[in-house]
Coordinates of C-alpha atoms in Angstrom, one line a residue:
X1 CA -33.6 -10.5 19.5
X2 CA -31.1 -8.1 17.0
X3 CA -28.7 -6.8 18.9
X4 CA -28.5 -2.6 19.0
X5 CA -25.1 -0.6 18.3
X6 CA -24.8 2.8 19.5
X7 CA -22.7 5.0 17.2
X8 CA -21.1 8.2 17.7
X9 CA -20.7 9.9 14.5
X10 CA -22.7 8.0 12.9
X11 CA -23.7 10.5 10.2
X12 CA -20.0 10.6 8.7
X13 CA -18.9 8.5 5.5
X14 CA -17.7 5.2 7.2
X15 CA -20.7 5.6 9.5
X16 CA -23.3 6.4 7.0
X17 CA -21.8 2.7 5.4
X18 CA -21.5 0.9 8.3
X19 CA -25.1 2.0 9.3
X20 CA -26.0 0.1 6.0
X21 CA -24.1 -2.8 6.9
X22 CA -25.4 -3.6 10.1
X23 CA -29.1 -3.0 9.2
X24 CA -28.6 -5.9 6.5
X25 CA -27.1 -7.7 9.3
X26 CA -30.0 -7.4 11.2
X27 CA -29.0 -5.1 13.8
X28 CA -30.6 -2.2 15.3
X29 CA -28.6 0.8 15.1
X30 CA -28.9 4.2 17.2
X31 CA -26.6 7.6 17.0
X32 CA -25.5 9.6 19.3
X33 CA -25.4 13.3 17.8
X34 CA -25.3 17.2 18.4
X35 CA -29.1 17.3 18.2
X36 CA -32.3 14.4 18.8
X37 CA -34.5 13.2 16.2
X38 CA -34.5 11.0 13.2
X39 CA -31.1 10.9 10.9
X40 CA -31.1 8.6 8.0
X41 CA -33.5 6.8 9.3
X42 CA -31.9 6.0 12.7
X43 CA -32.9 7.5 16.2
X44 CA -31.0 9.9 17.3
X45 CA -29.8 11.1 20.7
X46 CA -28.5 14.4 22.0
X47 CA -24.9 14.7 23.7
X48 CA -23.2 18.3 24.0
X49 CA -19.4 17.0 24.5
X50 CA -18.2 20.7 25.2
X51 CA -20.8 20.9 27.8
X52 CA -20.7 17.6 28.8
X53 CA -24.0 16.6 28.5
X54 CA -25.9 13.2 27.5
X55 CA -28.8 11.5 26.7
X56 CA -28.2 8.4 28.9
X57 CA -31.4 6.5 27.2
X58 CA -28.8 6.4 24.3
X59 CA -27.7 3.1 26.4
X60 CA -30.7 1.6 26.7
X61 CA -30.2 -2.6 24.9
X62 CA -27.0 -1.0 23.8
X63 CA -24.0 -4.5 23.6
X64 CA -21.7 -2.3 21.3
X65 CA -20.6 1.5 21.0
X66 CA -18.8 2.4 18.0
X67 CA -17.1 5.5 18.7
X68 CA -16.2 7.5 15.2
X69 CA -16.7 11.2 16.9
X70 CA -14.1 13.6 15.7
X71 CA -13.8 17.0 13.7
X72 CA -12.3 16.5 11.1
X73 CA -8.5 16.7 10.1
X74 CA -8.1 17.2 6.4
X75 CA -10.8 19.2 5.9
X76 CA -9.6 23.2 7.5
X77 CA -6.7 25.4 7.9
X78 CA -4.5 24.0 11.0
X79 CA -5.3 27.1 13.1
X80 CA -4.8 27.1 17.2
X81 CA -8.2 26.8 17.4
X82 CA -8.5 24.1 14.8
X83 CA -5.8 22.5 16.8
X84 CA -8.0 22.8 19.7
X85 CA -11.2 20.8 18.5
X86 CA -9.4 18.4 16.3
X87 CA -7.9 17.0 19.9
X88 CA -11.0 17.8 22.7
X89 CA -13.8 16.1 19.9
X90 CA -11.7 12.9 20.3
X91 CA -10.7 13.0 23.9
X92 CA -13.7 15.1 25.4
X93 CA -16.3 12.7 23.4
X94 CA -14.6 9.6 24.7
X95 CA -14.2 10.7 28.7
X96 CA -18.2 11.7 28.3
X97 CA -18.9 7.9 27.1
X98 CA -17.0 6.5 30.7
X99 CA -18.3 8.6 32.6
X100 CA -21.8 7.7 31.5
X101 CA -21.4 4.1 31.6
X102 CA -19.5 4.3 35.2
X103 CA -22.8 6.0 36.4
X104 CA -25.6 4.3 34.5
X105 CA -27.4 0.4 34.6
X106 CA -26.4 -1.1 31.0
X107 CA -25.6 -4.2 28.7
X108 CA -22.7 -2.7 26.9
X109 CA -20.0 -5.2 26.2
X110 CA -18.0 -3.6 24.3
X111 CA -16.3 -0.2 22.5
X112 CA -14.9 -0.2 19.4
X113 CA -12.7 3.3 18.5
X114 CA -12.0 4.8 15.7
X115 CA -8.4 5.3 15.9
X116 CA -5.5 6.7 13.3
X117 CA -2.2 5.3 11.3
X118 CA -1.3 9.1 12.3
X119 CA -0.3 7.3 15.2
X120 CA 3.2 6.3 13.5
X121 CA 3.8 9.6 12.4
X122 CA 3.7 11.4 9.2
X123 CA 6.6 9.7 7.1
X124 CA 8.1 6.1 8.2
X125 CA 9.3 5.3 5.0
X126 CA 9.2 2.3 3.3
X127 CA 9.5 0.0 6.6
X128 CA 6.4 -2.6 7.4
X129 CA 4.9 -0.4 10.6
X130 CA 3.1 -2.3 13.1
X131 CA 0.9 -2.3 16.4
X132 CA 3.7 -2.3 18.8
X133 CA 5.9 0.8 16.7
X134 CA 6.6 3.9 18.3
X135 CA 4.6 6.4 17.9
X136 CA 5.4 9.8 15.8
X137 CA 6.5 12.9 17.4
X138 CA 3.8 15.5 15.5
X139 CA 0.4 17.1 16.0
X140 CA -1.9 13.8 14.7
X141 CA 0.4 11.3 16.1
X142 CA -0.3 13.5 19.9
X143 CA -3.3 13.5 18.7
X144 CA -3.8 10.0 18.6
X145 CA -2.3 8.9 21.3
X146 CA -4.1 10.7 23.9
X147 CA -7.3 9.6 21.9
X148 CA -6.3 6.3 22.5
X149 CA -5.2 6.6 26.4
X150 CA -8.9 8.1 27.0
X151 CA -10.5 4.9 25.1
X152 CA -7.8 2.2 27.6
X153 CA -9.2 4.3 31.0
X154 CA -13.1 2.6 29.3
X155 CA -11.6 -0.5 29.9
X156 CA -11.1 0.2 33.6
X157 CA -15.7 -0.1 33.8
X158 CA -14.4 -4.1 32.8
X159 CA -15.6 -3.2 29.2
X160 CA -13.8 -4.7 26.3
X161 CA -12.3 -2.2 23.9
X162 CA -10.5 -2.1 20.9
X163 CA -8.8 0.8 19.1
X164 CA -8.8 0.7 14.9
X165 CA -6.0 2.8 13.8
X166 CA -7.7 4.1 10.5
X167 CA -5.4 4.2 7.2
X168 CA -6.6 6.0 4.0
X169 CA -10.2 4.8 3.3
X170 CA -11.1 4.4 -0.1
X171 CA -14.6 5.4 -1.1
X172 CA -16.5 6.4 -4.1
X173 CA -18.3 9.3 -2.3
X174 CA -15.7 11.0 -0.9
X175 CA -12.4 11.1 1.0
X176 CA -8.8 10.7 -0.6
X177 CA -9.9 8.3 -3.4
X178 CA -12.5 10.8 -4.3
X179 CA -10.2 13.7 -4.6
X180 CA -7.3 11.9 -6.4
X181 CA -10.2 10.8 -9.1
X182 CA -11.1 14.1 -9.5
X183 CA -8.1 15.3 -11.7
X184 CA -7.6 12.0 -13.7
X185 CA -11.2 12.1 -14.4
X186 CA -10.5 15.3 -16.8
X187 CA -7.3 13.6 -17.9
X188 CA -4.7 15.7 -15.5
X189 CA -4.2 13.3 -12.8
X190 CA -0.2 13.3 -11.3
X191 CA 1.6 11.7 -8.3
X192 CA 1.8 13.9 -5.8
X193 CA 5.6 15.0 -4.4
X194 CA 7.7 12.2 -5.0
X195 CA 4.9 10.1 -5.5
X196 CA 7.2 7.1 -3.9
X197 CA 5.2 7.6 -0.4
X198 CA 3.8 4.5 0.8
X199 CA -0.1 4.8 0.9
X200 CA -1.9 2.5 3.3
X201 CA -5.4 2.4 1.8
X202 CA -8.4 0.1 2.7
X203 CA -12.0 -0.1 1.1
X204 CA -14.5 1.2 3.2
X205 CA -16.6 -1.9 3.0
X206 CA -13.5 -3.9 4.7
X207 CA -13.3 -1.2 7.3
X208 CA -16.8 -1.3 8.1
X209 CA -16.9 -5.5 8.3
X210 CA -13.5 -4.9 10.6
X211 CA -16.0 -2.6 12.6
X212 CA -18.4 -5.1 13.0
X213 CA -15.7 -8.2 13.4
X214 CA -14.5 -6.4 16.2
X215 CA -18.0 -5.9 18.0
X216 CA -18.5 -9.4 17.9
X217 CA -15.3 -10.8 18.7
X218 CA -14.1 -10.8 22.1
X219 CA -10.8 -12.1 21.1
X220 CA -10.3 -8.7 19.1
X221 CA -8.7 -6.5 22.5
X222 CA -6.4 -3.9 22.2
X223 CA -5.5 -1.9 19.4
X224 CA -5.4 -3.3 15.4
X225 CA -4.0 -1.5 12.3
X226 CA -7.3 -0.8 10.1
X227 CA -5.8 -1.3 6.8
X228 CA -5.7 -3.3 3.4
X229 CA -2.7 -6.1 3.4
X230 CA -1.2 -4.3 0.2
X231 CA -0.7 -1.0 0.8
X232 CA 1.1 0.7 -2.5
X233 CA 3.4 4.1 -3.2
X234 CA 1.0 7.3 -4.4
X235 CA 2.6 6.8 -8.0
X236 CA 0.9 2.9 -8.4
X237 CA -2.2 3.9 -7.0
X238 CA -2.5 7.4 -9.1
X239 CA -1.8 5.4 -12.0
X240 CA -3.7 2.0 -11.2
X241 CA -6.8 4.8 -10.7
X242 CA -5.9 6.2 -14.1
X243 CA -6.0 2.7 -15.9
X244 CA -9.0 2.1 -14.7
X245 CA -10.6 5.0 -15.2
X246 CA -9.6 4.8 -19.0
X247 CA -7.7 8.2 -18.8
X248 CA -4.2 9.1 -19.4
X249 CA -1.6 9.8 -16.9
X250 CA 1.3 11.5 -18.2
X251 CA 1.7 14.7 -16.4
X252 CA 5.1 15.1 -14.0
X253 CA 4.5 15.0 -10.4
X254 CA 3.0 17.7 -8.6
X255 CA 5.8 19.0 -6.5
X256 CA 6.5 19.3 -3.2
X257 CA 6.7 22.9 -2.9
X258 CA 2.8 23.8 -4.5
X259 CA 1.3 21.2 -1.8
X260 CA 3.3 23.2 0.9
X261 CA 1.8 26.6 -0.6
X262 CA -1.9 25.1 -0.8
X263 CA -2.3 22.6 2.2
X264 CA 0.1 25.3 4.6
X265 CA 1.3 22.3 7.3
X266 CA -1.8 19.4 6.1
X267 CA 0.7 18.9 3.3
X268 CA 2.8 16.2 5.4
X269 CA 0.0 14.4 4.9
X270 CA -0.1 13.5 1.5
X271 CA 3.8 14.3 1.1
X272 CA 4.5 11.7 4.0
X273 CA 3.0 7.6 4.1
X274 CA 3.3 4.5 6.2
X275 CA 3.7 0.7 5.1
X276 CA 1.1 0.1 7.9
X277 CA 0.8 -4.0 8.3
X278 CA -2.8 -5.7 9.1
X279 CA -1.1 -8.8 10.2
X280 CA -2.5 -8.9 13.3
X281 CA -6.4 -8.5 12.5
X282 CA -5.9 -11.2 9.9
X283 CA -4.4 -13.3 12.3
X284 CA -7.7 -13.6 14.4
X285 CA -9.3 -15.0 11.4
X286 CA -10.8 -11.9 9.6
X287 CA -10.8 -11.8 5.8
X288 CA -10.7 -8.8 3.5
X289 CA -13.1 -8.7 0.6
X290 CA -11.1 -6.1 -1.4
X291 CA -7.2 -7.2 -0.7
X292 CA -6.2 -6.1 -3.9
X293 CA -5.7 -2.7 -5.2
X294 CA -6.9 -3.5 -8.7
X295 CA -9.9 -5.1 -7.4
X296 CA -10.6 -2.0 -5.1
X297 CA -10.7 0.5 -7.7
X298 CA -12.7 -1.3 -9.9
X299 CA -15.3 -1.6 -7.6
X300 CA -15.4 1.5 -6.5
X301 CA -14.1 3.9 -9.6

């Protein structure tokens, strides 16, 4: 018999791939979403995380939940409000999945969290970060850690759980490799500030087989940095991209200031990076298909 992975935004673009990957795999593969029905092909069920509502057949043969639910941080203006639902989707969505499975009869083994490199803080420089760092002192590294404290009170229920603090996913349909192809693909493409922050990508197709590693290993416990082994500065990568793409890159750097006055506070993020280590997910034996920067692009770009 397959075994069946819940996933909670499952719709999303690592979800969407990871869906993919698990079908090929031979797994059955459910969602748990703002509204029932059929989603790409995958059975959904309704949960209302404000209202604290769920469909608890959801669970039903689950051994997995893969928990990606989150509104999104890159994507609008930092408001109060944006503030707000950036940190209840995380911590809200995670309390309603313990709660649930405190309550209900089920064959979940384990949950595997989406989790965030924010966690280090916006700028650490050119030092290797890694799982046992301190964590940063801004908005996404609060964020983070009280995303993660929600997802260590599942393990309470005797549940295994793992947390996958998420660097820069590289994708060709959409996220950041997406948007810095965008202006090297009409031949303007530039480093961005100084362009020596450290960037600490992965390809989503490494991300999503970590995913699934981590679902079937019961070694992998705690929390693991969810990044390539050769993270590189926003200049190599801009220009790596460039090369490959056959396009020129010759323009200055876009500076500091014109992030600041586009991107309002969400410009730390680009303007800031992390040397974020995957030492310790390699070390239980898993293998990345795309360690290499080069190799990355090309597949991808």
């Amino acid at each position: 018999m397959s075994k069946t992975i819940l996933i909670t935004g499952g719709t999303g673009l690592v979800g969407t791939r990871l869906t993919e990957l698990l079908q090929s795999k031979n797994y059955t593969v459910k969602y748990l979403s703002r509204s029932a029905g059929i989603k790409n092909g995958i059975e959904s069920f309704q949960w209302d995380i404000d209202a604290g509502t769920i469909d608890e057949k959801a669970f039903e043969n689950v051994h997995a939940v893969i928990h990606f639910a989150g509104a999104g941080v890159a994507d609008k203006k930092w408001t109060p409000q944006r503030k707000k639902e950036i940190l209840d989707s995380r911590t809200k969505s995670t309390q309603l999945i313990k709660s649930t499975l405190e309550k209900i009869d089920h064959k979940v083994e384990s949950v595997i969290s989406a989790s965030a490199i924010g966690y280090y803080g916006w700028d650490t420089g050119g030092v290797w970060v890694k799982e046992g760092s301190r964590f940063g002192d801004d908005f996404l590294a609060t964020v983070t850690k009280a995303w993660e404290e929600k997802v260590d009170e599942i393990e309470t229920l005797g549940i295994r759980t793992a947390k996958l603090r998420i660097g820069i996913v590289f994708s060709e349909k959409g996220g950041a490799l997406y948007e810095l192809a965008k202006p090297i693909k009409y031949g303007v493409g530039a480093p961005l500030g100084s362009g020596d922050q450290y960037m600490s990508w992965i390809h989503i197709d490494d991300l999503c087989e970590m995913f699934i590693y981590a679902a079937e290993k019961k070694e992998v416990q705690g929390v693991f940095n969810a990044v390539g082994p050769n993270p590189e500065t926003n200049k190599v990568i801009t220009k790596m991209a460039a090369k490959v793409l056959g396009k020129p890159c010759f323009l200055p750097n876009v500076p500091s200031f014109v992030l600041k006055i586009i991107l309002g506070k969400r410009a730390a993020m680009v303007l800031g990076g992390s040397r974020v280590s995957s030492e310790k997910i390699q070390s239980l034996g898993f293998d990345f298909k795309f360690p290499e920067l080069k190799k990355a692009l090309e597949d991808l770009l």
